[in-house]
Coordinates of C-alpha atoms and ligand atoms in Angstrom, one line a residue:
M1 CA 61.1 51.8 189.3
C2 CA 57.5 52.1 188.4
G3 CA 55.9 55.1 186.8
I4 CA 52.7 56.7 188.1
I5 CA 50.5 59.4 186.6
G6 CA 47.3 61.1 187.5
Y7 CA 45.2 63.7 185.7
C8 CA 42.3 65.8 186.9
G9 CA 40.7 68.5 184.8
Q10 CA 38.3 69.3 182.1
K11 CA 39.7 67.1 179.3
P12 CA 39.1 63.4 178.7
A13 CA 41.6 62.0 181.1
V14 CA 42.5 58.5 179.7
P15 CA 44.2 59.7 176.5
I16 CA 46.4 61.9 178.6
I17 CA 47.2 59.0 180.9
I18 CA 48.0 56.7 178.0
E19 CA 50.4 59.3 176.5
A20 CA 52.0 59.7 179.9
L21 CA 52.4 55.9 180.3
K22 CA 54.3 55.7 177.0
R23 CA 56.6 58.5 178.3
L24 CA 57.0 56.7 181.7
E25 CA 57.7 53.3 180.2
Y26 CA 61.4 53.7 180.8
R27 CA 60.6 53.3 184.5
G28 CA 59.1 49.8 184.0
Y29 CA 57.5 48.0 181.2
D30 CA 56.3 44.6 182.4
S31 CA 52.6 45.6 183.0
A32 CA 50.4 48.7 182.8
G33 CA 47.0 49.8 183.9
V34 CA 44.6 52.7 184.2
A35 CA 41.7 53.6 186.5
S36 CA 39.2 56.4 185.6
L37 CA 36.2 57.8 187.3
S38 CA 33.0 58.3 185.3
D39 CA 29.4 58.8 186.5
G40 CA 30.3 57.6 190.0
R41 CA 31.9 54.4 188.7
L42 CA 35.5 53.3 189.1
L43 CA 36.7 51.7 185.9
I44 CA 39.9 49.7 186.1
R45 CA 41.8 48.1 183.2
K46 CA 45.2 46.5 183.6
D47 CA 47.3 43.7 182.3
A48 CA 50.8 42.2 182.0
G49 CA 52.7 43.4 178.9
K50 CA 54.1 46.5 177.4
V51 CA 52.1 49.7 177.5
D52 CA 51.1 49.5 173.8
E53 CA 50.0 45.9 174.2
V54 CA 47.8 46.7 177.2
I55 CA 46.3 49.7 175.5
Q56 CA 45.3 47.6 172.5
K57 CA 44.2 44.6 174.3
H58 CA 41.9 46.5 176.7
N59 CA 40.9 49.3 174.4
L60 CA 42.0 51.7 177.1
A61 CA 41.4 54.7 174.9
S62 CA 37.6 54.1 175.2
L63 CA 37.5 54.7 178.9
P64 CA 35.5 57.8 179.8
G65 CA 36.0 60.4 182.6
N66 CA 38.0 63.5 183.4
V67 CA 39.9 62.1 186.4
A68 CA 42.2 59.1 186.0
I69 CA 45.4 57.5 187.2
G70 CA 47.8 55.1 185.5
H71 CA 50.8 52.9 186.2
T72 CA 53.6 51.2 184.4
R73 CA 55.2 48.4 186.4
W74 CA 58.6 47.0 187.1
A75 CA 57.8 44.0 189.3
T76 CA 59.3 43.7 192.7
H77 CA 56.7 41.8 194.8
G78 CA 54.8 39.3 192.9
G79 CA 55.2 38.0 189.3
V80 CA 54.3 39.7 186.1
T81 CA 50.6 38.9 186.0
Q82 CA 47.4 40.7 185.3
L83 CA 46.4 40.4 189.0
N84 CA 49.7 42.0 190.2
A85 CA 49.4 44.9 187.7
H86 CA 48.3 48.2 189.1
P87 CA 45.9 49.9 189.9
H88 CA 45.1 47.9 193.0
S89 CA 41.7 48.0 194.7
D90 CA 40.1 47.4 198.1
C91 CA 37.6 44.7 198.9
G92 CA 34.6 46.6 197.5
G93 CA 36.3 47.8 194.3
R94 CA 35.7 51.4 195.4
I95 CA 39.3 52.6 195.6
A96 CA 42.1 52.6 193.1
V97 CA 45.8 52.9 193.9
V98 CA 48.9 53.2 191.8
H99 CA 52.2 52.8 193.7
N100 CA 55.9 53.2 193.1
G101 CA 58.3 51.9 195.7
I102 CA 58.2 49.2 198.3
V103 CA 56.1 48.9 201.4
E104 CA 58.6 47.0 203.5
N105 CA 56.2 46.0 206.3
N106 CA 53.6 44.8 203.8
Q107 CA 53.6 41.2 205.2
Q108 CA 52.7 42.4 208.7
L109 CA 50.1 44.8 207.4
R110 CA 48.6 42.1 205.1
Q111 CA 48.3 39.7 208.1
E112 CA 46.6 42.4 210.2
L113 CA 44.2 43.4 207.4
T114 CA 43.4 39.7 206.7
K115 CA 42.5 39.2 210.3
L116 CA 40.1 42.1 210.0
G117 CA 38.4 40.4 207.1
H118 CA 40.1 42.0 204.1
K119 CA 40.5 39.9 200.9
F120 CA 43.6 40.3 198.9
T121 CA 43.7 39.5 195.2
S122 CA 47.4 40.1 194.3
E123 CA 50.8 39.1 195.6
T124 CA 52.0 42.7 195.7
D125 CA 53.1 44.8 198.6
S126 CA 51.1 47.7 197.1
E127 CA 47.7 46.2 197.7
V128 CA 47.8 46.9 201.4
I129 CA 47.4 50.6 200.6
P130 CA 43.8 50.5 199.2
H131 CA 42.8 48.1 202.0
L132 CA 44.2 50.5 204.7
I133 CA 42.4 53.4 203.0
E134 CA 39.2 51.4 202.8
D135 CA 39.0 51.2 206.6
E136 CA 39.7 54.9 207.0
L137 CA 37.0 55.8 204.6
K138 CA 34.5 53.5 206.4
S139 CA 35.1 55.5 209.5
G140 CA 33.9 58.6 207.6
C141 CA 37.0 60.6 206.8
S142 CA 37.8 62.3 203.5
L143 CA 40.2 60.7 201.0
E144 CA 43.0 63.1 201.8
Q145 CA 42.6 62.5 205.6
A146 CA 42.6 58.8 204.9
V147 CA 46.0 59.1 203.1
L148 CA 47.4 61.3 205.9
N149 CA 46.2 58.7 208.4
I150 CA 47.7 55.6 206.7
A151 CA 51.0 57.0 205.5
P152 CA 52.8 56.7 208.9
K153 CA 51.8 53.0 209.0
L154 CA 53.8 52.3 205.8
E155 CA 57.5 51.5 206.1
G156 CA 59.9 51.8 203.2
S157 CA 59.8 54.1 200.3
Y158 CA 56.8 55.0 198.2
A159 CA 54.9 57.4 196.1
F160 CA 51.3 56.6 195.5
L161 CA 48.1 58.1 194.0
V162 CA 44.6 57.1 195.0
M163 CA 41.1 57.9 193.9
A164 CA 37.6 56.7 194.9
P165 CA 34.1 57.4 193.4
D166 CA 32.8 58.2 196.9
N167 CA 35.3 61.2 196.9
P168 CA 34.6 62.1 193.2
A169 CA 36.7 64.3 191.0
K170 CA 39.7 64.0 193.3
I171 CA 43.2 62.4 193.2
V172 CA 45.2 62.3 196.4
G173 CA 48.9 61.4 196.5
T174 CA 51.9 61.3 198.8
R175 CA 55.5 60.3 198.7
R176 CA 58.5 59.2 200.8
N177 CA 61.9 58.8 199.2
N178 CA 60.3 58.3 195.8
P179 CA 59.5 61.1 193.4
L180 CA 56.2 62.8 192.8
I181 CA 55.8 66.1 191.0
V182 CA 52.7 68.2 190.2
G183 CA 52.1 70.1 186.9
I184 CA 49.5 72.8 186.4
N185 CA 48.1 74.3 183.2
A186 CA 45.1 76.6 183.6
T187 CA 42.4 74.1 184.7
D188 CA 44.4 70.9 184.0
Y189 CA 46.3 69.3 186.9
Y190 CA 48.8 66.5 186.6
V191 CA 50.8 64.5 189.1
S192 CA 53.5 62.0 188.2
S193 CA 56.8 60.3 189.1
D194 CA 58.4 62.3 186.4
A195 CA 57.5 65.7 184.9
L196 CA 58.4 64.1 181.5
A197 CA 55.0 62.4 181.7
F198 CA 53.1 65.7 181.3
S199 CA 55.8 68.2 180.1
Q200 CA 54.3 68.4 176.6
Y201 CA 51.3 70.2 178.3
T202 CA 52.9 72.4 180.9
N203 CA 56.2 73.6 182.2
Q204 CA 54.7 74.9 185.5
V205 CA 55.6 72.4 188.2
M206 CA 55.5 72.0 192.0
G207 CA 57.4 69.5 194.1
L208 CA 56.2 67.5 197.0
G209 CA 58.4 67.0 200.2
D210 CA 58.7 63.7 201.9
N211 CA 55.5 62.7 203.7
E212 CA 53.5 65.7 202.3
V213 CA 50.2 65.0 200.7
V214 CA 48.7 66.6 197.5
M215 CA 45.1 66.7 196.5
L216 CA 44.1 67.4 192.9
T217 CA 40.5 68.4 192.1
Q218 CA 38.9 70.1 189.1
E219 CA 39.2 73.4 191.0
G220 CA 42.9 73.2 191.8
V221 CA 45.7 71.7 193.8
Q222 CA 46.1 71.6 197.5
F223 CA 49.2 70.5 199.5
F224 CA 49.2 69.4 203.1
D225 CA 52.0 68.8 205.6
P226 CA 52.0 65.3 207.4
K227 CA 49.7 66.8 210.1
G228 CA 47.1 67.9 207.6
N229 CA 48.0 71.6 207.7
K230 CA 47.6 73.4 204.3
L231 CA 50.9 74.3 202.6
A232 CA 51.6 77.1 200.2
K233 CA 53.9 76.0 197.3
Q234 CA 56.0 77.9 194.8
V235 CA 55.4 77.1 191.1
R236 CA 58.7 76.4 189.3
K237 CA 59.5 76.4 185.6
L238 CA 60.6 73.1 184.0
D239 CA 63.4 73.2 181.5
Q240 CA 61.8 72.8 178.1
S241 CA 64.5 70.3 176.9
W242 CA 62.6 67.9 179.2
A243 CA 59.5 68.2 177.1
E244 CA 61.0 66.1 174.3
S245 CA 60.2 62.4 174.1
H246 CA 60.4 61.4 170.5
K247 CA 62.9 59.2 168.6
G248 CA 63.7 61.9 166.0
G249 CA 63.4 59.5 163.1
Y250 CA 65.7 56.9 164.7
Q251 CA 64.5 53.3 165.2
H252 CA 65.3 53.5 168.9
F253 CA 65.8 56.1 171.6
M254 CA 69.2 54.5 172.3
L255 CA 70.4 55.2 168.8
K256 CA 69.1 58.7 168.9
E257 CA 70.8 59.3 172.2
I258 CA 74.1 57.9 170.9
M259 CA 73.9 60.1 167.8
E260 CA 73.1 63.3 169.6
Q261 CA 76.1 63.0 172.0
A262 CA 78.4 65.5 170.3
Q263 CA 75.7 68.2 170.4
M264 CA 74.8 67.4 174.0
L265 CA 78.4 67.7 175.0
G266 CA 78.3 71.3 174.1
Q267 CA 75.3 71.9 176.3
T268 CA 76.9 70.1 179.2
A269 CA 80.1 72.1 178.9
C270 CA 78.2 75.3 179.2
Q271 CA 78.8 75.6 183.0
D272 CA 79.7 78.5 185.3
G273 CA 83.5 78.6 185.6
K274 CA 83.4 80.4 189.0
T275 CA 81.1 77.8 190.5
F276 CA 83.4 75.0 189.2
T277 CA 86.5 76.6 190.6
K278 CA 84.9 77.0 194.0
I279 CA 83.7 73.4 194.0
A280 CA 87.2 72.3 192.8
L281 CA 88.9 74.2 195.7
D282 CA 86.5 72.6 198.2
I283 CA 87.4 69.2 196.8
L284 CA 91.1 70.0 197.1
R285 CA 90.8 71.2 200.6
A286 CA 88.7 68.2 201.9
N287 CA 90.5 65.6 204.0
Q288 CA 88.9 62.9 202.0
V289 CA 86.8 62.7 198.9
I290 CA 84.5 59.8 198.1
I291 CA 82.6 59.4 194.8
T292 CA 79.6 57.2 195.0
A293 CA 77.5 55.9 192.1
C294 CA 76.0 52.8 190.5
G295 CA 76.3 51.2 187.1
T296 CA 77.3 53.4 184.3
S297 CA 77.5 56.5 186.6
R298 CA 80.1 54.6 188.6
Y299 CA 82.2 54.0 185.5
A300 CA 82.1 57.7 184.9
A301 CA 83.2 58.2 188.5
L302 CA 86.2 55.9 187.9
V303 CA 87.3 58.1 185.0
G304 CA 86.7 61.1 187.4
R305 CA 89.0 59.5 190.0
Y306 CA 91.7 59.2 187.4
L307 CA 91.3 62.8 186.3
F308 CA 91.3 64.2 189.8
S309 CA 94.5 62.3 190.5
K310 CA 96.3 63.1 187.2
V311 CA 95.3 66.7 186.8
G312 CA 94.4 67.9 190.4
K313 CA 96.8 65.6 192.2
K314 CA 93.9 64.8 194.5
F315 CA 93.3 61.2 195.4
C316 CA 89.8 60.1 195.9
D317 CA 88.0 56.8 196.3
V318 CA 85.0 55.5 194.3
I319 CA 82.6 53.4 196.3
M320 CA 79.6 51.5 194.8
A321 CA 76.5 53.1 196.2
S322 CA 75.1 49.8 197.3
E323 CA 78.2 49.3 199.5
F324 CA 78.7 52.8 200.6
G325 CA 76.6 52.4 203.8
Y326 CA 79.2 49.9 205.1
F327 CA 81.9 52.6 205.0
A328 CA 79.7 55.3 206.5
D329 CA 81.7 55.1 209.8
S330 CA 84.7 56.7 208.2
V331 CA 82.7 59.6 206.7
D332 CA 82.8 62.9 208.7
K333 CA 82.5 66.6 208.3
N334 CA 85.8 66.8 206.6
T335 CA 84.6 64.5 203.9
I336 CA 83.2 65.5 200.5
V337 CA 80.9 63.0 199.0
I338 CA 80.3 63.3 195.2
A339 CA 77.2 61.5 194.2
V340 CA 76.8 60.7 190.5
S341 CA 73.4 59.8 189.2
Q342 CA 71.6 60.3 185.9
S343 CA 68.2 60.0 187.6
G344 CA 69.0 61.4 191.0
E345 CA 66.6 58.7 192.2
T346 CA 68.7 55.6 192.7
A347 CA 67.8 54.2 196.1
D348 CA 71.3 53.0 196.9
I349 CA 72.7 56.4 196.3
I350 CA 69.9 58.2 198.3
E351 CA 70.5 55.9 201.2
G352 CA 74.3 56.4 201.1
V353 CA 74.0 60.1 200.8
K354 CA 71.6 60.4 203.7
A355 CA 74.1 58.4 205.9
A356 CA 76.9 60.7 204.8
R357 CA 75.0 63.8 205.6
D358 CA 74.1 62.4 209.0
N359 CA 77.8 62.1 209.6
G360 CA 78.3 65.7 208.6
A361 CA 79.8 65.3 205.1
Q362 CA 79.3 67.9 202.3
V363 CA 77.4 66.4 199.4
I364 CA 78.0 67.5 195.8
S365 CA 75.8 65.8 193.2
I366 CA 76.2 65.4 189.5
I367 CA 72.7 64.8 188.1
N368 CA 70.8 64.9 184.8
R369 CA 67.1 64.8 185.8
P370 CA 65.8 68.0 187.3
N371 CA 63.7 68.0 190.5
S372 CA 65.2 64.9 192.0
I373 CA 65.4 63.6 195.5
L374 CA 69.2 63.5 195.3
A375 CA 69.2 67.2 194.4
D376 CA 67.1 68.0 197.5
L377 CA 69.6 66.1 199.7
S378 CA 72.7 67.8 198.2
H379 CA 74.6 70.9 199.3
Q380 CA 75.6 71.6 195.7
V381 CA 74.2 70.2 192.4
I382 CA 75.9 70.1 189.0
Y383 CA 73.5 69.4 186.2
L384 CA 74.4 67.6 183.0
N385 CA 71.9 69.6 181.0
C386 CA 71.9 67.0 178.2
G387 CA 68.1 66.5 178.1
A388 CA 66.0 63.5 178.9
E389 CA 67.6 60.2 178.3
I390 CA 64.8 57.6 177.6
A391 CA 66.6 54.4 176.7
V392 CA 67.4 52.3 179.7
A393 CA 71.0 52.0 178.7
A394 CA 72.8 55.2 179.6
T395 CA 74.8 56.7 176.7
K396 CA 74.8 60.5 176.3
T397 CA 74.6 61.0 180.1
F398 CA 77.8 59.0 180.5
L399 CA 79.6 61.2 178.1
S400 CA 78.2 64.3 179.9
Q401 CA 79.3 62.9 183.3
L402 CA 82.9 62.5 181.9
A403 CA 82.8 66.1 180.7
I404 CA 81.8 67.3 184.1
F405 CA 84.7 65.4 185.7
Y406 CA 87.0 66.8 183.1
L407 CA 85.9 70.4 183.9
L408 CA 86.1 69.8 187.7
S409 CA 89.6 68.3 187.5
F410 CA 90.9 71.2 185.3
S411 CA 89.2 73.7 187.6
M412 CA 91.5 72.2 190.4
V413 CA 94.4 73.8 188.5
D414 CA 92.5 76.9 187.6
A415 CA 92.1 75.8 184.0
F416 CA 88.3 75.7 183.6
D417 CA 88.5 77.7 180.3
E418 CA 91.1 75.5 178.8
A419 CA 89.0 72.5 179.6
T420 CA 85.9 74.1 178.0
A421 CA 87.9 74.8 174.9
K422 CA 89.2 71.2 174.7
L423 CA 85.7 69.8 175.1
A424 CA 84.4 72.1 172.4
S425 CA 87.0 70.6 170.0
L426 CA 85.7 67.1 170.8
N427 CA 82.4 67.8 169.1
G428 CA 83.9 67.1 165.6
E429 CA 85.9 64.1 166.8
I430 CA 82.8 62.3 168.2
T431 CA 80.9 62.9 164.9
R432 CA 84.0 61.6 163.0
V433 CA 84.3 58.5 165.1
L434 CA 80.7 57.6 164.4
D435 CA 81.0 58.3 160.7
W436 CA 84.3 56.3 160.3
N437 CA 83.1 53.2 162.1
K438 CA 79.4 52.8 161.5
S439 CA 79.7 50.3 158.6
E440 CA 82.5 48.3 160.3
L441 CA 80.4 48.1 163.5
I442 CA 77.4 46.9 161.6
K443 CA 79.5 44.2 159.9
L444 CA 81.1 43.2 163.2
S445 CA 77.8 42.9 165.0
Q446 CA 76.5 40.6 162.3
N447 CA 79.6 38.4 162.5
L448 CA 79.6 38.3 166.3
K449 CA 75.9 38.1 167.0
D450 CA 76.0 34.4 168.1
K451 CA 78.9 34.9 170.5
N452 CA 77.9 34.6 174.1
D453 CA 81.1 35.8 175.9
F454 CA 82.9 39.0 175.3
Y455 CA 85.9 40.5 177.1
Y456 CA 86.9 44.2 177.2
I457 CA 90.3 45.3 178.3
A458 CA 92.2 48.6 178.7
R459 CA 94.6 50.3 181.0
G460 CA 94.7 53.5 183.0
I461 CA 92.0 56.0 182.4
N462 CA 90.4 53.8 179.8
F463 CA 89.9 50.8 182.1
A464 CA 86.5 52.2 183.1
I465 CA 85.6 52.5 179.4
A466 CA 86.3 48.7 179.0
S467 CA 83.9 48.2 181.9
E468 CA 81.3 50.5 180.5
G469 CA 81.5 48.9 177.0
A470 CA 80.9 45.5 178.6
L471 CA 78.0 46.8 180.7
K472 CA 76.3 48.3 177.6
L473 CA 76.6 45.0 175.8
K474 CA 75.3 42.7 178.5
E475 CA 72.4 44.9 179.6
I476 CA 70.9 45.1 176.1
S477 CA 72.1 42.0 174.3
Y478 CA 72.0 39.5 177.2
A479 CA 75.5 38.3 176.2
H480 CA 78.0 37.7 179.0
A481 CA 80.5 40.6 178.9
E482 CA 83.3 41.6 181.3
G483 CA 85.5 44.6 181.3
M484 CA 88.8 44.6 183.2
P485 CA 92.2 46.3 183.4
A486 CA 94.3 44.7 180.6
G487 CA 96.9 43.6 183.1
E488 CA 94.4 41.6 185.0
L489 CA 93.6 39.3 182.1
K490 CA 96.4 37.0 182.9
H491 CA 95.4 36.7 186.5
G492 CA 92.5 34.3 185.8
T493 CA 90.3 35.4 182.9
L494 CA 92.7 34.2 180.3
A495 CA 91.5 30.7 181.2
L496 CA 88.2 31.5 179.5
I497 CA 89.6 32.5 176.2
E498 CA 88.8 30.0 173.4
P499 CA 89.3 30.2 169.7
G500 CA 87.1 33.0 168.4
T501 CA 86.3 34.6 171.7
P502 CA 85.9 38.3 171.1
V503 CA 88.2 40.5 173.1
V504 CA 87.8 44.3 172.7
V505 CA 91.1 46.0 173.3
I506 CA 91.0 49.8 173.9
C507 CA 94.5 50.8 173.2
P508 CA 95.0 54.5 172.2
A509 CA 98.4 55.5 171.0
D510 CA 99.4 56.8 174.4
Y511 CA 101.6 55.6 177.3
T512 CA 99.5 52.5 177.7
F513 CA 99.7 51.4 174.1
S514 CA 102.6 48.9 174.1
E515 CA 101.5 47.1 177.3
T516 CA 97.9 46.9 176.3
L517 CA 98.9 45.5 172.9
S518 CA 101.0 42.9 174.7
N519 CA 98.0 41.8 176.6
A520 CA 96.0 41.6 173.4
I521 CA 98.7 39.4 171.9
E522 CA 98.5 37.1 174.9
A523 CA 94.8 36.7 174.3
K524 CA 95.3 36.3 170.5
S525 CA 97.8 33.5 171.1
R526 CA 95.0 31.6 172.8
G527 CA 92.8 32.1 169.8
A528 CA 90.9 35.3 170.8
Y529 CA 89.3 37.5 168.0
I530 CA 90.8 40.9 168.7
I531 CA 88.8 44.1 168.1
G532 CA 91.2 47.0 168.4
V533 CA 89.8 50.3 169.4
S534 CA 92.6 52.7 168.7
D535 CA 94.0 55.6 166.6
K536 CA 96.9 53.3 165.7
E537 CA 96.5 50.4 163.4
S538 CA 98.1 47.0 164.3
E539 CA 98.3 43.6 162.7
V540 CA 97.2 42.2 166.1
Y541 CA 93.7 43.4 165.4
D542 CA 91.3 41.2 163.6
S543 CA 89.0 44.1 163.4
W544 CA 89.9 47.8 163.8
I545 CA 87.6 50.5 165.3
K546 CA 89.4 53.7 164.4
L547 CA 89.7 56.5 166.9
P548 CA 90.9 60.0 166.2
K549 CA 94.1 61.2 167.8
V550 CA 93.1 63.3 170.8
D551 CA 94.7 64.5 174.1
E552 CA 95.5 61.5 176.3
L553 CA 92.8 62.5 178.9
L554 CA 90.1 62.7 176.2
Y555 CA 90.4 59.2 174.8
P556 CA 87.6 57.8 177.1
M557 CA 85.2 60.2 175.5
V558 CA 86.0 59.2 171.9
A559 CA 86.5 55.5 172.7
V560 CA 83.2 54.9 174.5
V561 CA 81.0 56.1 171.6
P562 CA 81.8 53.2 169.1
L563 CA 81.4 50.7 172.0
Q564 CA 77.9 52.0 172.6
L565 CA 77.1 51.6 169.0
L566 CA 78.6 48.1 168.9
A567 CA 76.4 47.1 171.8
Y568 CA 73.4 48.7 170.1
Y569 CA 73.9 46.8 166.8
L570 CA 74.6 43.6 168.5
A571 CA 71.4 43.9 170.5
V572 CA 69.4 44.6 167.3
N573 CA 71.1 41.7 165.5
R574 CA 70.3 39.4 168.4
G575 CA 66.6 40.4 168.2
C576 CA 66.6 42.3 171.5
D577 CA 64.9 45.6 172.1
P578 CA 67.7 47.9 173.1
D579 CA 65.4 50.5 174.7
K580 CA 63.7 48.1 177.0
P581 CA 66.1 45.4 178.1
R582 CA 64.5 42.5 180.1
N583 CA 64.5 42.8 183.9
L584 CA 65.9 46.3 184.0
A585 CA 64.4 49.8 184.5
K586 CA 66.0 53.2 184.0
S587 CA 65.4 54.4 187.6
V588 CA 66.3 51.9 190.2
T589 CA 64.3 53.2 193.2
V590 CA 64.5 50.0 195.2
K591 CA 67.5 48.6 197.2
Ligands
M6R1 O1 70.3 57.0 187.5 P1 71.7 56.5 187.9 O2 72.8 57.0 187.1 O3 71.9 56.5 189.4 O4 71.6 54.9 187.5 C1 72.6 54.0 187.9 C2 72.5 52.7 187.1 O5 71.3 52.1 187.5 C3 72.6 52.9 185.6 O6 73.7 53.6 185.2 C4 72.5 51.6 184.9 O7 73.7 50.9 185.1 C5 72.3 51.9 183.4 N1 71.1 51.1 182.9 C6 73.4 51.6 182.6 O8 73.2 51.7 181.2

């Protein structure tokens, strides 16, 4: 959940680190910090607050040196304070460490180190790392050897970078179940949780396997296996769409990402038909198919389940990744597990997929971010190809995930080309839905900004869209919002409807229309304020968000877009930052 970055080269390092921290801020934004090496001194500046605030407050740009590391934090162990911000140091202030992940045995290590006389200054799990390294360096070993020696003592998942003035002009890093990627450009060397941090400087990257160690010096990059043997690595080329990290004139990344969805859908739909048909056949042949995912990706999976059943006549189950482990006993070699994850980093998914693999399952992943841990664990990867998504709230990646499920389900009946053509026709519909509704959504968000409870209902394939609309709203506006099948409203939730309670009703003019509208009327009879999301007008709606008429199976893709925009405008009207919602981070790399 945190972002780490290191640079070693000929240029002033800290400006590069600062720029990288801004690009990594989606991974955590409650604290930030930098350490640089200059004239044999280790300079550390860190504080609670957003990256820009910490940069200003501590005049980070003034730090000298050509070797530096940086961190942007999403707190797990210890509150959001200056002392808990990274980099962390040893007793003598001669080592700086930035860490992403959780050291699960940190309490035990802390007690052991304390008994040996180490003094801790923070409440974090991360601080054990510099203290462990301190003891190794005292015994005379090199920084890289110290990292190799201490890594096996750490339980849990981690990626960390370390530097020390006694080992000048050197950054050493390692990882286990958390990402770390190296970038090279002539005599400049970068290492980070995400290539996006340095992708404006280079597209030449090298990955690091679990428990491997990397050392960056001004002369080059050296990799080691866990035993300390040197490793040769292939340089890979990073897709340039990942170099972009600007708002393109929009006020927020979220708005930009909502607005570029139609265009991104075209990129996602550019897939290889033969590969899809083969995957679809494998899915059809499997004894059981389980889709696992979290949050927004899980709602895409629920639409996928519906499509598999309706188009391919293949039943599958969708299991929340955080619960998947509890079902691992029924996963075997005749099971296909489809893991859906924008980031490919979500800890719950990684854990579930590992358990499934151990039981012999085939793993197919649907991922956006390149070079992810999930990709490495999968037998087959389908990429969304919709470019970097920076806002914490997923929008364009959700639409792209729906498109992939659409293509897969049509491939089950040998109709990949038909699906591609239908997706192409959606481009204009999505643009239209945004144009038609923008001013109505702005007005609605102003009228509803003080409401604290919202309900979203729909039936069939659109039920997941009700859930996704509600998730978008709650995560960025901090209003309570629930999505549910329209038929479930009367089984309890109706008790919560009061005069003026907003109920968003997704009721396209399809086979669900009449029943969904009846449920809306039941809510309206109790005083609810009905927001109809439909291609068919009705007097039941107090407010109408107009959809274009599309094929029944494509309604989710046109219906979700105005719901994203409604959540966005509500967040802005409530004074919330939609790109950086409180307590959340884009990549959830802890369980
Ligand atoms: O990267 P993933 O798709 O695995 O992430 C899963 C969820 O954490 C994610 O979808 C989360 O719910 C989003 N913030 C929703 O907007």
